[in-house]
Short mmCIF file of C-alpha atoms in Angstrom, two decimals:
data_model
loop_
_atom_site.label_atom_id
_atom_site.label_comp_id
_atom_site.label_asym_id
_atom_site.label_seq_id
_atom_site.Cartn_x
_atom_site.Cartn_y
_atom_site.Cartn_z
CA UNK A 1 6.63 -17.66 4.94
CA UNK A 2 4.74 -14.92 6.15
CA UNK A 3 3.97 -15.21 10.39
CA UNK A 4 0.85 -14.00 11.95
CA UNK A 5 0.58 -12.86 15.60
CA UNK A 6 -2.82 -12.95 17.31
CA UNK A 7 -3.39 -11.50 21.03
CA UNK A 8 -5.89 -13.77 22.22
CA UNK A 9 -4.13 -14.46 25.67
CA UNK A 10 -3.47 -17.71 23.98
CA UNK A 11 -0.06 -19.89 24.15
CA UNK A 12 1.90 -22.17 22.85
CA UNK A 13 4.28 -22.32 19.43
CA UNK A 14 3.72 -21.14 15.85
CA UNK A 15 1.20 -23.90 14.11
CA UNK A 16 0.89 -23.59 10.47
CA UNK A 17 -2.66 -21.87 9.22
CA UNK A 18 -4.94 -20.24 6.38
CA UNK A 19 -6.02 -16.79 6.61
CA UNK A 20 -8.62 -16.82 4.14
CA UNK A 21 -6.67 -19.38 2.03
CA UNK A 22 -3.47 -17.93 2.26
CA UNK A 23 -0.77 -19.67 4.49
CA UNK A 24 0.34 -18.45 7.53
CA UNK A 25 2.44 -19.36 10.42
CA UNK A 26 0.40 -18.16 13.16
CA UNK A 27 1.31 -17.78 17.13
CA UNK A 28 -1.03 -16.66 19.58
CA UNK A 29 0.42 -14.53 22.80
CA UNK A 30 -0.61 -12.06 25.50
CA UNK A 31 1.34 -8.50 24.87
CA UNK A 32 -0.03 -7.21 27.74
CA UNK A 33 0.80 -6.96 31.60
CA UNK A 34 3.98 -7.49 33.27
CA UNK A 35 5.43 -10.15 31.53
CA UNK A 36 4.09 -8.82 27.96
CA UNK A 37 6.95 -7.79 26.37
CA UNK A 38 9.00 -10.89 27.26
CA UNK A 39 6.02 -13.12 26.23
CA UNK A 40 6.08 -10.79 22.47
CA UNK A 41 9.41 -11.19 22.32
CA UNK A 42 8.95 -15.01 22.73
CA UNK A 43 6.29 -15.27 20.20
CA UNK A 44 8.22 -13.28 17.45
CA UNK A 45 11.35 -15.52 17.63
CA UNK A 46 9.20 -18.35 17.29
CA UNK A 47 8.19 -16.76 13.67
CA UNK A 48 11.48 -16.04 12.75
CA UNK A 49 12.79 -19.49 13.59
CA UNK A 50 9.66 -21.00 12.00
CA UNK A 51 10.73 -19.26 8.97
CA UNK A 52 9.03 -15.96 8.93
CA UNK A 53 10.18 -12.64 7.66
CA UNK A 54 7.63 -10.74 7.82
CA UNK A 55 4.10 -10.36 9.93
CA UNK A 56 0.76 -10.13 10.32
CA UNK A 57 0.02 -8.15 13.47
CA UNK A 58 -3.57 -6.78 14.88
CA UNK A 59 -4.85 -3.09 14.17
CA UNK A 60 -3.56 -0.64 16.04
CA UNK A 61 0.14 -2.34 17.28
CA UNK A 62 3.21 -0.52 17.92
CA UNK A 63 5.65 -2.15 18.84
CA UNK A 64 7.28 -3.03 15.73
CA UNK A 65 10.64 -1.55 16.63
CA UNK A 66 10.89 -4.86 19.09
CA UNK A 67 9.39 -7.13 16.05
CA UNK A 68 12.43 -5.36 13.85
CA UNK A 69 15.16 -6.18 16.04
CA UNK A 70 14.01 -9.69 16.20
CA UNK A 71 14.09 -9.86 12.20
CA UNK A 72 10.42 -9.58 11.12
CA UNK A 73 9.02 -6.61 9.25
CA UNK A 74 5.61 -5.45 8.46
CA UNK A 75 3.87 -6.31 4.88
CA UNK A 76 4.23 -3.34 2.82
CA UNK A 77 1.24 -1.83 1.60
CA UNK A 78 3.11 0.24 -1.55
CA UNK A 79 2.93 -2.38 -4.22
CA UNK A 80 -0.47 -3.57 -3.57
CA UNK A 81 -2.00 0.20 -3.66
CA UNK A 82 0.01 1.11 -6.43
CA UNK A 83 -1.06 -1.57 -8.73
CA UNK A 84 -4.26 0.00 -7.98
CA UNK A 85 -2.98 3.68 -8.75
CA UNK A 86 -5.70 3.90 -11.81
CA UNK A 87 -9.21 2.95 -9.70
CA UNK A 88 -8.27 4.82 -6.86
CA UNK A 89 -6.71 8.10 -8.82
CA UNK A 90 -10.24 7.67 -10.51
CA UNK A 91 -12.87 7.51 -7.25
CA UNK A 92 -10.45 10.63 -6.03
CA UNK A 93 -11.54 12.47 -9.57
CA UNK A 94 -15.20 11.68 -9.32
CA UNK A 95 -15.15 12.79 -5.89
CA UNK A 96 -14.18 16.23 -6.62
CA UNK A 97 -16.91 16.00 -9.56
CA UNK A 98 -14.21 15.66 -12.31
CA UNK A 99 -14.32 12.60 -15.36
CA UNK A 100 -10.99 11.25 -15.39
CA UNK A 101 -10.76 12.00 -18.92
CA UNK A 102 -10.83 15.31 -18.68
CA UNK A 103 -8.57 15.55 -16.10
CA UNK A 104 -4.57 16.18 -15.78
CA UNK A 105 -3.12 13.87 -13.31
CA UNK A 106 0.87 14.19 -11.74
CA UNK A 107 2.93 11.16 -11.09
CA UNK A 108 5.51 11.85 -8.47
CA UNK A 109 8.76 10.48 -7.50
CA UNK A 110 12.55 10.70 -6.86
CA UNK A 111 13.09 7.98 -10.40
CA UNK A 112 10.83 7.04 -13.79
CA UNK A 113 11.16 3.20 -12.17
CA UNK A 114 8.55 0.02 -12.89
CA UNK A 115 6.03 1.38 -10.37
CA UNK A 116 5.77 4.80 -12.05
CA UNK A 117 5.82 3.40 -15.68
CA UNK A 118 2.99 1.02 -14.62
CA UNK A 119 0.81 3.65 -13.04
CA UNK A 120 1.60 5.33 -16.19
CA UNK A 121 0.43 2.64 -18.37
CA UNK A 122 -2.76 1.92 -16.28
CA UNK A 123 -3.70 6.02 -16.39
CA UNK A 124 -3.06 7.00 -20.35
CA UNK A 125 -6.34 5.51 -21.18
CA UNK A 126 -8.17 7.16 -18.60
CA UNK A 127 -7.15 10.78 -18.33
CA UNK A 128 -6.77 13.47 -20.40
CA UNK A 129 -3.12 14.75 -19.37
CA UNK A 130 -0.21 13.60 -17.43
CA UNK A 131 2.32 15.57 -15.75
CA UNK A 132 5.65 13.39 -14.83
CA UNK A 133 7.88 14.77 -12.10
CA UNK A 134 11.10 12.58 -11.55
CA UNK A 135 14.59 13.84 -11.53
CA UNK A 136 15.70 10.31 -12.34
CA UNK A 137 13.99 9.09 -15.77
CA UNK A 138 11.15 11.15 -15.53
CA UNK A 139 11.51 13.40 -18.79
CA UNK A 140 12.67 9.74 -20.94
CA UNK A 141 9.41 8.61 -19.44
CA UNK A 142 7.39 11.16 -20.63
CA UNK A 143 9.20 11.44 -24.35
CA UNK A 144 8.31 7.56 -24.58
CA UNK A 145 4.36 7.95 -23.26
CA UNK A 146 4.36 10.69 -25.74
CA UNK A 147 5.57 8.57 -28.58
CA UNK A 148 3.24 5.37 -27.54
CA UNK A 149 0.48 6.99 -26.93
CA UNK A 150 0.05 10.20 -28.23
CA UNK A 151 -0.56 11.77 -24.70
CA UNK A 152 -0.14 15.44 -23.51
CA UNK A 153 2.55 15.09 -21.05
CA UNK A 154 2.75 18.79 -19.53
CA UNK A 155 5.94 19.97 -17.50
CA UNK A 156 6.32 19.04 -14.07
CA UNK A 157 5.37 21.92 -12.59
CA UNK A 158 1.98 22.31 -14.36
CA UNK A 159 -1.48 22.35 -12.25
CA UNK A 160 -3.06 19.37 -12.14
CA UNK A 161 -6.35 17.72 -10.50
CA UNK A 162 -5.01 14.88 -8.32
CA UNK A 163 -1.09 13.50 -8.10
CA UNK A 164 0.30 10.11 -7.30
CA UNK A 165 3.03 10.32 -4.71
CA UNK A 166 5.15 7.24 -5.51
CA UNK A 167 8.21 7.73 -3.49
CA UNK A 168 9.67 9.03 -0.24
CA UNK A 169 11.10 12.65 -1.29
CA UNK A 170 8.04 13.13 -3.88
CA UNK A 171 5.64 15.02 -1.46
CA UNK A 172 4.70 18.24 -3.39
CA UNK A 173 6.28 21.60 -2.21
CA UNK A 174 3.68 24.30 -1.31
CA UNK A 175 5.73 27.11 -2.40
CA UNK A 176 5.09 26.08 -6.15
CA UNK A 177 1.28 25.29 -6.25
CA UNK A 178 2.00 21.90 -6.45
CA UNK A 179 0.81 21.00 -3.13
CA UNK A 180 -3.11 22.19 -4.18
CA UNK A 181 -4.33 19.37 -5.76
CA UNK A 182 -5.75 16.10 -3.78
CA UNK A 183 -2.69 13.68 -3.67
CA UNK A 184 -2.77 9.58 -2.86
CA UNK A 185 0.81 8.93 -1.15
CA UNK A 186 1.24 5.17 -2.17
CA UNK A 187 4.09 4.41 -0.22
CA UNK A 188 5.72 3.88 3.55
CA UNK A 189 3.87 1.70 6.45
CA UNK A 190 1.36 4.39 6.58
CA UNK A 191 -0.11 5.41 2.91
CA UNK A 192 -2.72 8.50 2.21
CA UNK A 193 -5.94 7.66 0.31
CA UNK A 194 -6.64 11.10 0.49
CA UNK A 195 -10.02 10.15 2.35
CA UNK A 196 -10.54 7.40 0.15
CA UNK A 197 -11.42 3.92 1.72
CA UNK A 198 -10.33 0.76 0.21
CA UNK A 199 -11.63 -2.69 1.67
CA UNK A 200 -12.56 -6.27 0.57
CA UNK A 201 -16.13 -6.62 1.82
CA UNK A 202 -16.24 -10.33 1.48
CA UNK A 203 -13.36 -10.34 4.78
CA UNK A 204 -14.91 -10.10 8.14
CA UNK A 205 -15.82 -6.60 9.53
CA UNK A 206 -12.60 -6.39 10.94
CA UNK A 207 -10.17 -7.54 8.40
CA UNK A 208 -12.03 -5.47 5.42
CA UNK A 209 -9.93 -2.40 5.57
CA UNK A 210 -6.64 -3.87 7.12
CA UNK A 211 -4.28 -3.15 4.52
CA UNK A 212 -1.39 -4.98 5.15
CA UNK A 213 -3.56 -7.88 5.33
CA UNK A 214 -4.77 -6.80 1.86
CA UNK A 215 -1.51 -6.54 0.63
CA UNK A 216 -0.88 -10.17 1.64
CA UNK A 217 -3.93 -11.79 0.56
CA UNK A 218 -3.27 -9.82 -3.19
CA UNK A 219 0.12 -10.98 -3.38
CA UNK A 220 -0.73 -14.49 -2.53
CA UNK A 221 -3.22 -14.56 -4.82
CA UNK A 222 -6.08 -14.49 -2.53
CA UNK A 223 -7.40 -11.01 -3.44
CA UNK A 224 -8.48 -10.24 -7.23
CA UNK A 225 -9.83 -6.41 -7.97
CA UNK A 226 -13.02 -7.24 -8.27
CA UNK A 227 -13.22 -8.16 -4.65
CA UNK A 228 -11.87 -4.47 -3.71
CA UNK A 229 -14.37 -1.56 -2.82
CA UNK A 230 -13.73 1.75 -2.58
CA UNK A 231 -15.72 4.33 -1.33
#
């Protein structure tokens, strides 16, 4: 069950609701003022006892560490933007002027797992050149793309026009050149588009660019990719 905290100033326990058809336990409290933390504190063990592991929380909040050590935990926003790796690696090409398919693009990480073979798979069609750099898996990887599809998969270290960071540890290390290129970090509670904005205009203003909110609604089945913008 996924919880959802509004600050409304309202009270009361956790009612069961639909956020744009996707269902939510939702409790409304009042963060703020003297007895705000006590009050957030309240409202969170009322999500984890309703069943909740993880929550919806408004823009800007940060508190999480109390959320945490009550048991709930923020949607992750990796999965969602990485099964979107190919559109947005894409709108990052065309904003530098480039076609994707005449563009080398570097997929980044600490292991060759699902995510990266996925992002992969979604990308050969589209570009011209690969580069995969993954201590773990990452030259088996490559051999196989090269074998399936015929791609050039250049060494990790060659220059390329935007790269994928899929994992914590794959940031790109400046002393090589590697850091030059535009690069979309697709992972941790807070990602890097690289400017790049993606939203669902059909939410309300607010909601449109919320990504963990977009991460829920997609992996409820809420959110399709032809609802998603980016600009």
């Amino acid at each position: 069950m996924l919880g959802q905290l509004v600050f409304d100033g309202g009270r009361g326990g956790p009612r069961r609701a639909l956020l744009y058809g996707l269902p939510v336990l939702r409790c409304h409290t009042d963060p703020e003022g003297f007895w705000g933390e006590r009050r957030l504190k309240k409202a969170g063990r009322s999500l984890c006892t309703g069943g909740a592991v993880r929550a919806l929380v408004p823009t800007g909040f940060d508190r999480w560490p109390l959320l945490l050590a009550l048991g709930l935990r923020p949607m992750d926003p990796g999965p969602f933007l990485r099964a979107h790796a190919a559109p947005l690696t894409a709108s990052l090409l065309e904003r530098q002027g480039l076609a994707p398919d005449r563009a080398t693009v570097a997929l980044r990480g600490q292991r060759a797992d699902g995510a990266m073979l996925r992002a992969a798979l979604a990308l050969c069609p589209r570009v011209r050149r690969l580069t995969i750099s993954a201590p773990r898996g990452g030259e088996r990887l490559a051999a196989w793309l090269r074998q399936e599809y015929g791609l050039p998969i250049l060494p990790a270290d060659a220059p390329a026009q935007a790269a994928l960071l899929l994992q914590p540890g794959a940031e790109p290390d400046a002393a090589d050149g590697s850091a030059l290129c535009p690069a979309l970090t697709l992972f941790g509670p807070a990602p890097d588009l690289a400017g790049l904005r993606l939203s669902a205009p059909d939410l309300a203003q607010e909601d449109r660019e919320a990504l963990p909110l977009l991460s829920a609604l997609w992996e409820g089945g809420r959110l399709t990719a032809d609802q998603l913008k980016i600009t």
